[in-house]
Short mmCIF file of C-alpha atoms in Angstrom, two decimals:
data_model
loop_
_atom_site.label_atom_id
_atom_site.label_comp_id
_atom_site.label_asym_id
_atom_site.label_seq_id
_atom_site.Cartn_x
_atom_site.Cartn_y
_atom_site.Cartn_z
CA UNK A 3 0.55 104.24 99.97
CA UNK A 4 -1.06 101.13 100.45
CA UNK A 5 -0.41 99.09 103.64
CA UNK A 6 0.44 95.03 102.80
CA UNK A 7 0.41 93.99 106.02
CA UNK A 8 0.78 94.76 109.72
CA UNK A 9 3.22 93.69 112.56
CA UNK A 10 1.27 92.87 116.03
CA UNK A 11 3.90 93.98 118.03
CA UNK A 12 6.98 96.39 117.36
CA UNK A 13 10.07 96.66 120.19
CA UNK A 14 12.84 98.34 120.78
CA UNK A 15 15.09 95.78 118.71
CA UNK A 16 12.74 96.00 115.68
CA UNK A 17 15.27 97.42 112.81
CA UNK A 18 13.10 97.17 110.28
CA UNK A 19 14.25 95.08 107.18
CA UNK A 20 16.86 92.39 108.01
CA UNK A 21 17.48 90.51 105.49
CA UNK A 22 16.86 90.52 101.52
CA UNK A 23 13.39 91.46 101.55
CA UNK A 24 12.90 89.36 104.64
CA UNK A 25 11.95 90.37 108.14
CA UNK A 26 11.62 88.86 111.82
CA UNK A 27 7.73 89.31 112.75
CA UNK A 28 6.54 89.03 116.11
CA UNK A 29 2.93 87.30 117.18
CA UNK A 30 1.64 86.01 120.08
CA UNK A 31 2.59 82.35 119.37
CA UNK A 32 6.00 83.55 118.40
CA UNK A 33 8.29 84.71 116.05
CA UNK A 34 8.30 84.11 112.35
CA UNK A 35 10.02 85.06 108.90
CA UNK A 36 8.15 86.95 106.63
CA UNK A 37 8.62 88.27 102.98
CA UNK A 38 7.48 91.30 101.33
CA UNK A 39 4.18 89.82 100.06
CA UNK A 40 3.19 89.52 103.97
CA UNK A 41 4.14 85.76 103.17
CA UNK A 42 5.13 83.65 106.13
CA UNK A 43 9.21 81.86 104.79
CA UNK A 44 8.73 80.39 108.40
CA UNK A 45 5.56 80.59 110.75
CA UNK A 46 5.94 82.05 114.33
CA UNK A 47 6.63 79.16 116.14
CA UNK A 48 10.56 80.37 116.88
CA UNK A 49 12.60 82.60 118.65
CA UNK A 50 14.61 84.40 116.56
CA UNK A 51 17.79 86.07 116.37
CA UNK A 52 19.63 88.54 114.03
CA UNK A 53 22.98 87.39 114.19
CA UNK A 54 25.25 89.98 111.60
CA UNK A 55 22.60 89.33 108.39
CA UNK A 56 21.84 85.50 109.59
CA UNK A 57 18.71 84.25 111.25
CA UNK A 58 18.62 82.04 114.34
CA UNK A 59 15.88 80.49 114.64
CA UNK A 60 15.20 77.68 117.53
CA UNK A 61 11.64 76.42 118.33
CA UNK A 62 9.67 77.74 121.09
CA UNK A 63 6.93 75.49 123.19
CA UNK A 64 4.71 76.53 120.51
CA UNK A 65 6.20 75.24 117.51
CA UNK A 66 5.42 71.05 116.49
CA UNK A 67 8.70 70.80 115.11
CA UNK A 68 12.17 70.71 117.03
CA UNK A 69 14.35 71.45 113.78
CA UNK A 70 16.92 74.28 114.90
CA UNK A 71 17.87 75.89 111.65
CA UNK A 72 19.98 79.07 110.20
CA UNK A 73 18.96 80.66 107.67
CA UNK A 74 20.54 83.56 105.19
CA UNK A 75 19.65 87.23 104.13
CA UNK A 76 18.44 85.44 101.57
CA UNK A 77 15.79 82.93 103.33
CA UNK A 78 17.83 79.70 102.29
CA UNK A 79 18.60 77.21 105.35
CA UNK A 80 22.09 77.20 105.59
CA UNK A 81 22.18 75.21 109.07
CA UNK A 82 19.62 72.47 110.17
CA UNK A 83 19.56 69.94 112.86
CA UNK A 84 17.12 68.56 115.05
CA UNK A 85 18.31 69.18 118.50
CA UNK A 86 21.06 71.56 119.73
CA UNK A 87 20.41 71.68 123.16
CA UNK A 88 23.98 70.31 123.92
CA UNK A 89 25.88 73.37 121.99
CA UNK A 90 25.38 76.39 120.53
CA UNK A 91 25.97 77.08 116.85
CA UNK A 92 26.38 80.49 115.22
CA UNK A 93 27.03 81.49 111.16
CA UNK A 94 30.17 82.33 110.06
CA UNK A 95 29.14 82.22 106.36
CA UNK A 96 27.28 79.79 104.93
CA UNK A 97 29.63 77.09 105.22
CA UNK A 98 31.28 77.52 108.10
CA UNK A 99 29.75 77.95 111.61
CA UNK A 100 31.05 78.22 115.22
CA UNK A 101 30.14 75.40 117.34
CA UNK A 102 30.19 75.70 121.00
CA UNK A 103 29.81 73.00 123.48
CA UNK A 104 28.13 72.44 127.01
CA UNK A 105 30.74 72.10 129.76
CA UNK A 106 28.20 69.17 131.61
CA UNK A 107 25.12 68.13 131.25
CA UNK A 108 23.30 70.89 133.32
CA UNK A 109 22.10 73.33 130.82
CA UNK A 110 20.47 75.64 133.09
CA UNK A 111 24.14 76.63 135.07
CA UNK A 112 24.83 79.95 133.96
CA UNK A 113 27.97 80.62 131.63
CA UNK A 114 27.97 76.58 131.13
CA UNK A 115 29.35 76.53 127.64
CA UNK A 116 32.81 76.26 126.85
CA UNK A 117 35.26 77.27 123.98
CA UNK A 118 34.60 76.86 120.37
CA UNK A 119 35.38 75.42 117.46
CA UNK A 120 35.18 75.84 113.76
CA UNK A 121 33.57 73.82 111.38
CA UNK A 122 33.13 73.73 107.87
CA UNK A 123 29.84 71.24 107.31
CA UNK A 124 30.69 70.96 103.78
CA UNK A 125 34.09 69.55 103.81
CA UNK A 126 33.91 68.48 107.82
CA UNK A 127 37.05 70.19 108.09
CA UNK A 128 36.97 71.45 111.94
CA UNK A 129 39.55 73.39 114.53
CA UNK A 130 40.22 72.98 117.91
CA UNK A 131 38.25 74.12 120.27
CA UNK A 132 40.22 77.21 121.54
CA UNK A 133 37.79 80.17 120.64
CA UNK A 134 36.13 82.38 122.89
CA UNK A 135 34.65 84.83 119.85
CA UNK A 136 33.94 84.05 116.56
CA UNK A 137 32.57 86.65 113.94
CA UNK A 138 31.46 85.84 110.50
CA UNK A 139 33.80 86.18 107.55
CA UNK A 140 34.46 89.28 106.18
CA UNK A 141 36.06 89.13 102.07
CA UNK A 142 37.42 85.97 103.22
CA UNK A 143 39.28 86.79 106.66
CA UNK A 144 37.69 85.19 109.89
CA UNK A 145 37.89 87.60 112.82
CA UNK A 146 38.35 85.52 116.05
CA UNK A 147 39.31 85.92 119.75
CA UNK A 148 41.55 82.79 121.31
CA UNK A 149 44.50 82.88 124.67
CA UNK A 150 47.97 83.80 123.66
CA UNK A 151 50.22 81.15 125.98
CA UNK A 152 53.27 83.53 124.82
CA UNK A 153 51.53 87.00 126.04
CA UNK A 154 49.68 84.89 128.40
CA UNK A 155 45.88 86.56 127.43
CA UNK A 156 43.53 86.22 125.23
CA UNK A 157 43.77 88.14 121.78
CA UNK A 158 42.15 89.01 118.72
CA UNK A 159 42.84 87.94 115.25
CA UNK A 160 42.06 86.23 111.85
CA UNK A 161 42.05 82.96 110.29
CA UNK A 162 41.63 82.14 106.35
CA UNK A 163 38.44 80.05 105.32
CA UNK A 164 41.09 77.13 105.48
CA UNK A 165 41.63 77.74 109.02
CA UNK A 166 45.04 79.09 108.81
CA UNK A 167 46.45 81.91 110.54
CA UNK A 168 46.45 84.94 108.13
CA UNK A 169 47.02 87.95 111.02
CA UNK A 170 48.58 86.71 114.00
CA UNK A 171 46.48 86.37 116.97
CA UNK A 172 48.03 89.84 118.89
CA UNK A 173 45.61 92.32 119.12
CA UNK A 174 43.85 93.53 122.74
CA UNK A 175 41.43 95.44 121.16
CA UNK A 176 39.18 94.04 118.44
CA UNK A 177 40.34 94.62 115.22
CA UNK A 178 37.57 96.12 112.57
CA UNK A 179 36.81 94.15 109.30
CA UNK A 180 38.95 93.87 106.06
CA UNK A 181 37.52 96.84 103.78
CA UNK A 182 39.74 98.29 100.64
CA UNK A 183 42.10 95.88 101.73
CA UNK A 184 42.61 97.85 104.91
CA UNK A 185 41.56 96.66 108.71
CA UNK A 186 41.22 99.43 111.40
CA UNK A 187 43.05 98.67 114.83
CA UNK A 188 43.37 100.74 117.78
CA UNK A 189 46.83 100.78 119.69
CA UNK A 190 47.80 100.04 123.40
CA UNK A 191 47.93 103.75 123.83
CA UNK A 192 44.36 104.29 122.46
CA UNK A 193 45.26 105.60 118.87
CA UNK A 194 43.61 104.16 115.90
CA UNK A 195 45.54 103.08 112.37
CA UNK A 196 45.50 100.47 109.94
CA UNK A 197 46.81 97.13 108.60
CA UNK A 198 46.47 95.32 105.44
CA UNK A 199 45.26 91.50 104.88
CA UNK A 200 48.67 90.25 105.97
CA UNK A 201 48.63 92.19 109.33
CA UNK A 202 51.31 94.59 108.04
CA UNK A 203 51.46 98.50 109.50
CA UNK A 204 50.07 100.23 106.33
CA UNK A 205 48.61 103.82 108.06
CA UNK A 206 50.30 104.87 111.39
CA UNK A 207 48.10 104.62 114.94
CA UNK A 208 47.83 107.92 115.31
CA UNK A 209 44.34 108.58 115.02
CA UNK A 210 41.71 109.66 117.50
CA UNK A 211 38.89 108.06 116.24
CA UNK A 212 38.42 106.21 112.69
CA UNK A 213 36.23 104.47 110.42
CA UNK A 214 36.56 101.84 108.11
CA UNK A 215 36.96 102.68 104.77
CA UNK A 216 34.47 102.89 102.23
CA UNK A 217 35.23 103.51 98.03
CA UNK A 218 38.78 103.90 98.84
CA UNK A 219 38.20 106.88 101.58
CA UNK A 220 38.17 106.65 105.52
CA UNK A 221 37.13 109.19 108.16
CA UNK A 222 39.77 110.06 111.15
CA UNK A 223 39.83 112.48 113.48
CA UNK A 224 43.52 114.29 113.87
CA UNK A 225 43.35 116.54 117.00
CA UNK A 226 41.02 117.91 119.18
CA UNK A 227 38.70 120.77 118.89
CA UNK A 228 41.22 123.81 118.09
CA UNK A 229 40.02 127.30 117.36
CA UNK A 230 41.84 129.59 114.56
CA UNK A 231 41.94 133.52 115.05
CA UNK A 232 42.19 134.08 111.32
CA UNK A 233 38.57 131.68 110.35
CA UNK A 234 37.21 132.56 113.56
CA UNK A 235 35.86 129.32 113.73
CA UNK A 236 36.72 125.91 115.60
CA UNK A 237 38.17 122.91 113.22
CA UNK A 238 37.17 119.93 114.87
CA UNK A 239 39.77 117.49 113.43
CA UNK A 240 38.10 115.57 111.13
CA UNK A 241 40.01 114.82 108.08
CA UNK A 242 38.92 111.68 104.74
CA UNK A 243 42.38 110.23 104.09
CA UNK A 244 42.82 107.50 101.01
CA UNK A 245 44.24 103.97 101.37
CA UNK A 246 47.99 105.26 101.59
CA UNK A 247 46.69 107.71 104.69
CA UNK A 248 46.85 110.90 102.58
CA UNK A 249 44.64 113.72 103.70
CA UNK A 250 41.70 114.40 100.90
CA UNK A 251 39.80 116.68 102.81
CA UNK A 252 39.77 118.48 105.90
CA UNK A 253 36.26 118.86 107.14
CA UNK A 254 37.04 122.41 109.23
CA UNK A 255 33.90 123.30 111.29
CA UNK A 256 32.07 120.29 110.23
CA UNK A 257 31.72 117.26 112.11
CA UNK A 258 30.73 113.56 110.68
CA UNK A 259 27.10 113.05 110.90
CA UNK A 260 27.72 109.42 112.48
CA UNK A 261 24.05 108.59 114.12
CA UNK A 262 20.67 106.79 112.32
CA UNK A 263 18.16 105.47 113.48
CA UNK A 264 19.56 104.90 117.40
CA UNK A 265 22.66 103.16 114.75
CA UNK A 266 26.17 104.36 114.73
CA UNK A 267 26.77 104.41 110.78
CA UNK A 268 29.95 105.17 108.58
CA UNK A 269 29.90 109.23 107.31
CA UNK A 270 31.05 108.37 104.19
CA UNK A 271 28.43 107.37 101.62
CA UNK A 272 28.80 105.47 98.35
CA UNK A 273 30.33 107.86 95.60
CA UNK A 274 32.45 109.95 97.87
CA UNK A 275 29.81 111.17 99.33
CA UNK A 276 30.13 112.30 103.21
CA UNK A 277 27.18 112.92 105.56
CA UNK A 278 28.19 116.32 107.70
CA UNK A 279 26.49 118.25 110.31
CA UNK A 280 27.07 122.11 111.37
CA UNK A 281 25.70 124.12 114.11
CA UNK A 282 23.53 121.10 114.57
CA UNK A 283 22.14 121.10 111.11
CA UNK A 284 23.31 117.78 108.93
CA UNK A 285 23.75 117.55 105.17
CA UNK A 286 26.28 116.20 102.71
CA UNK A 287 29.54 116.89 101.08
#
């Protein structure tokens, strides 16, 4: 195998590849975007972040140029400006972004930024400024954390890419994202089950653990570990249900196979497939 190119320095929050062929690089003057090739997209004059398949970038003390900019998977600037010391800005796709503001002018007082708002830079269509999370659009639902005067807390849930409310903002525990039409959500009393796009019950919270689904299949786990006299071995609870919360498959003695790489990953594969491990040895269903 021929080597293209090597990486000064490697850390404990290098993934490997980021983006579309794309990949932070670290040097001693910085950190940069490179391609494939070993080609520099932007020389390491930044500090970068991976923010959910965007790039941060903001100029360090090295860099001649002040321009903050965001960039996709892809490499294409979705967000420039030339200074954004004042407020913070973070992708929700690549039109709409999450602008939050200094409280005062002293930027170096801890926790000094305040709530914020949503902003489309393409149409200038913006929201108040009543968000203390933001996370990037997900097939078209906006997952977002604001206060709740009525249940007097803050709660989770999800706007349109309009900006209107499409699941009421109810949730104390963060939702998951909108997969096969389905969102996971866990309960008050720590039980996991699913809604649809409109926020209604679809699959009962009844769950100990769950993923979100993948081709039409989900992993949950029913019960604890329970041992059967007649198998002679333990079943561990693990069950793939479809979108309606049918059982496909009970997994028996087999246990999802839900770790990568220091990553916590979804069991189910493309194709149905569902990575498994027994008696400590891991393979595929």
């Amino acid at each position: 195998m021929k080597v293209n190119q090597s990486v000064q320095y490697i850390t404990s929050t290098d993934y490997g590849m980021q983006g579309n062929n794309i990949y932070i690089t670290k040097e001693q003057s910085g950190s940069g975007i490179k391609n494939t090739k070993g080609e520099f997209l932007f020389e390491p004059f930044y500090n970068i972040e991976s923010f959910h398949g965007y790039f941060i970038l903001n100029p360090n003390l090295n860099s001649k140029k002040d321009d903050f900019i965001i960039i996709n998977k892809n490499g294409k600037i979705i967000y420039k400006e030339k200074n954004t010391s004042k407020k913070q800005v973070f992708p929700i796709n690549d039109e709409i972004f999450a602008i939050r503001y200094q409280k005062n002018n002293n930027s170096y007082v801890a926790n000094n930024y305040g709530y914020s708002e949503i902003k489309n830079i393409k149409t200038g269509k913006v929201t108040e400024r009543v968000f203390s999370s933001v996370l990037p659009e997900v097939n078209g639902l906006i997952k977002a954390y604001r206060y709740n005067e009525k249940e007097g807390a803050g709660k989770w849930g999800f706007l349109d890419e309009n900006f209107k409310t499409a699941i009421g903002f109810i949730y104390t525990n963060k939702p998951g994202d909108l997969y096969d039409n389905r969102i996971l959500v866990k309960s008050k009393d720590r039980k996991y089950g699913f809604i649809d796009k409109r926020g209604r019950l679809i699959i009962e919270a009844k769950f100990l653990e769950a993923k979100h689904f993948v081709n039409g299949y989900a992993m949950v786990k029913l019960h604890k570990k329970k041992y059967s006299k007649e198998s002679k071995k333990y079943n561990y609870g693990y069950r793939v249900i479809d979108v309606n919360g049918r059982i496909i498959r009970d997994l028996e003695d087999a246990v999802p196979a839900t770790f990568h790489s220091l990553k916590s990953i979804n069991a189910i594969e493309n194709e149905g497939v569902v990575r498994i491990k027994i008696n400590q040895k891991k393979g595929f269903l």
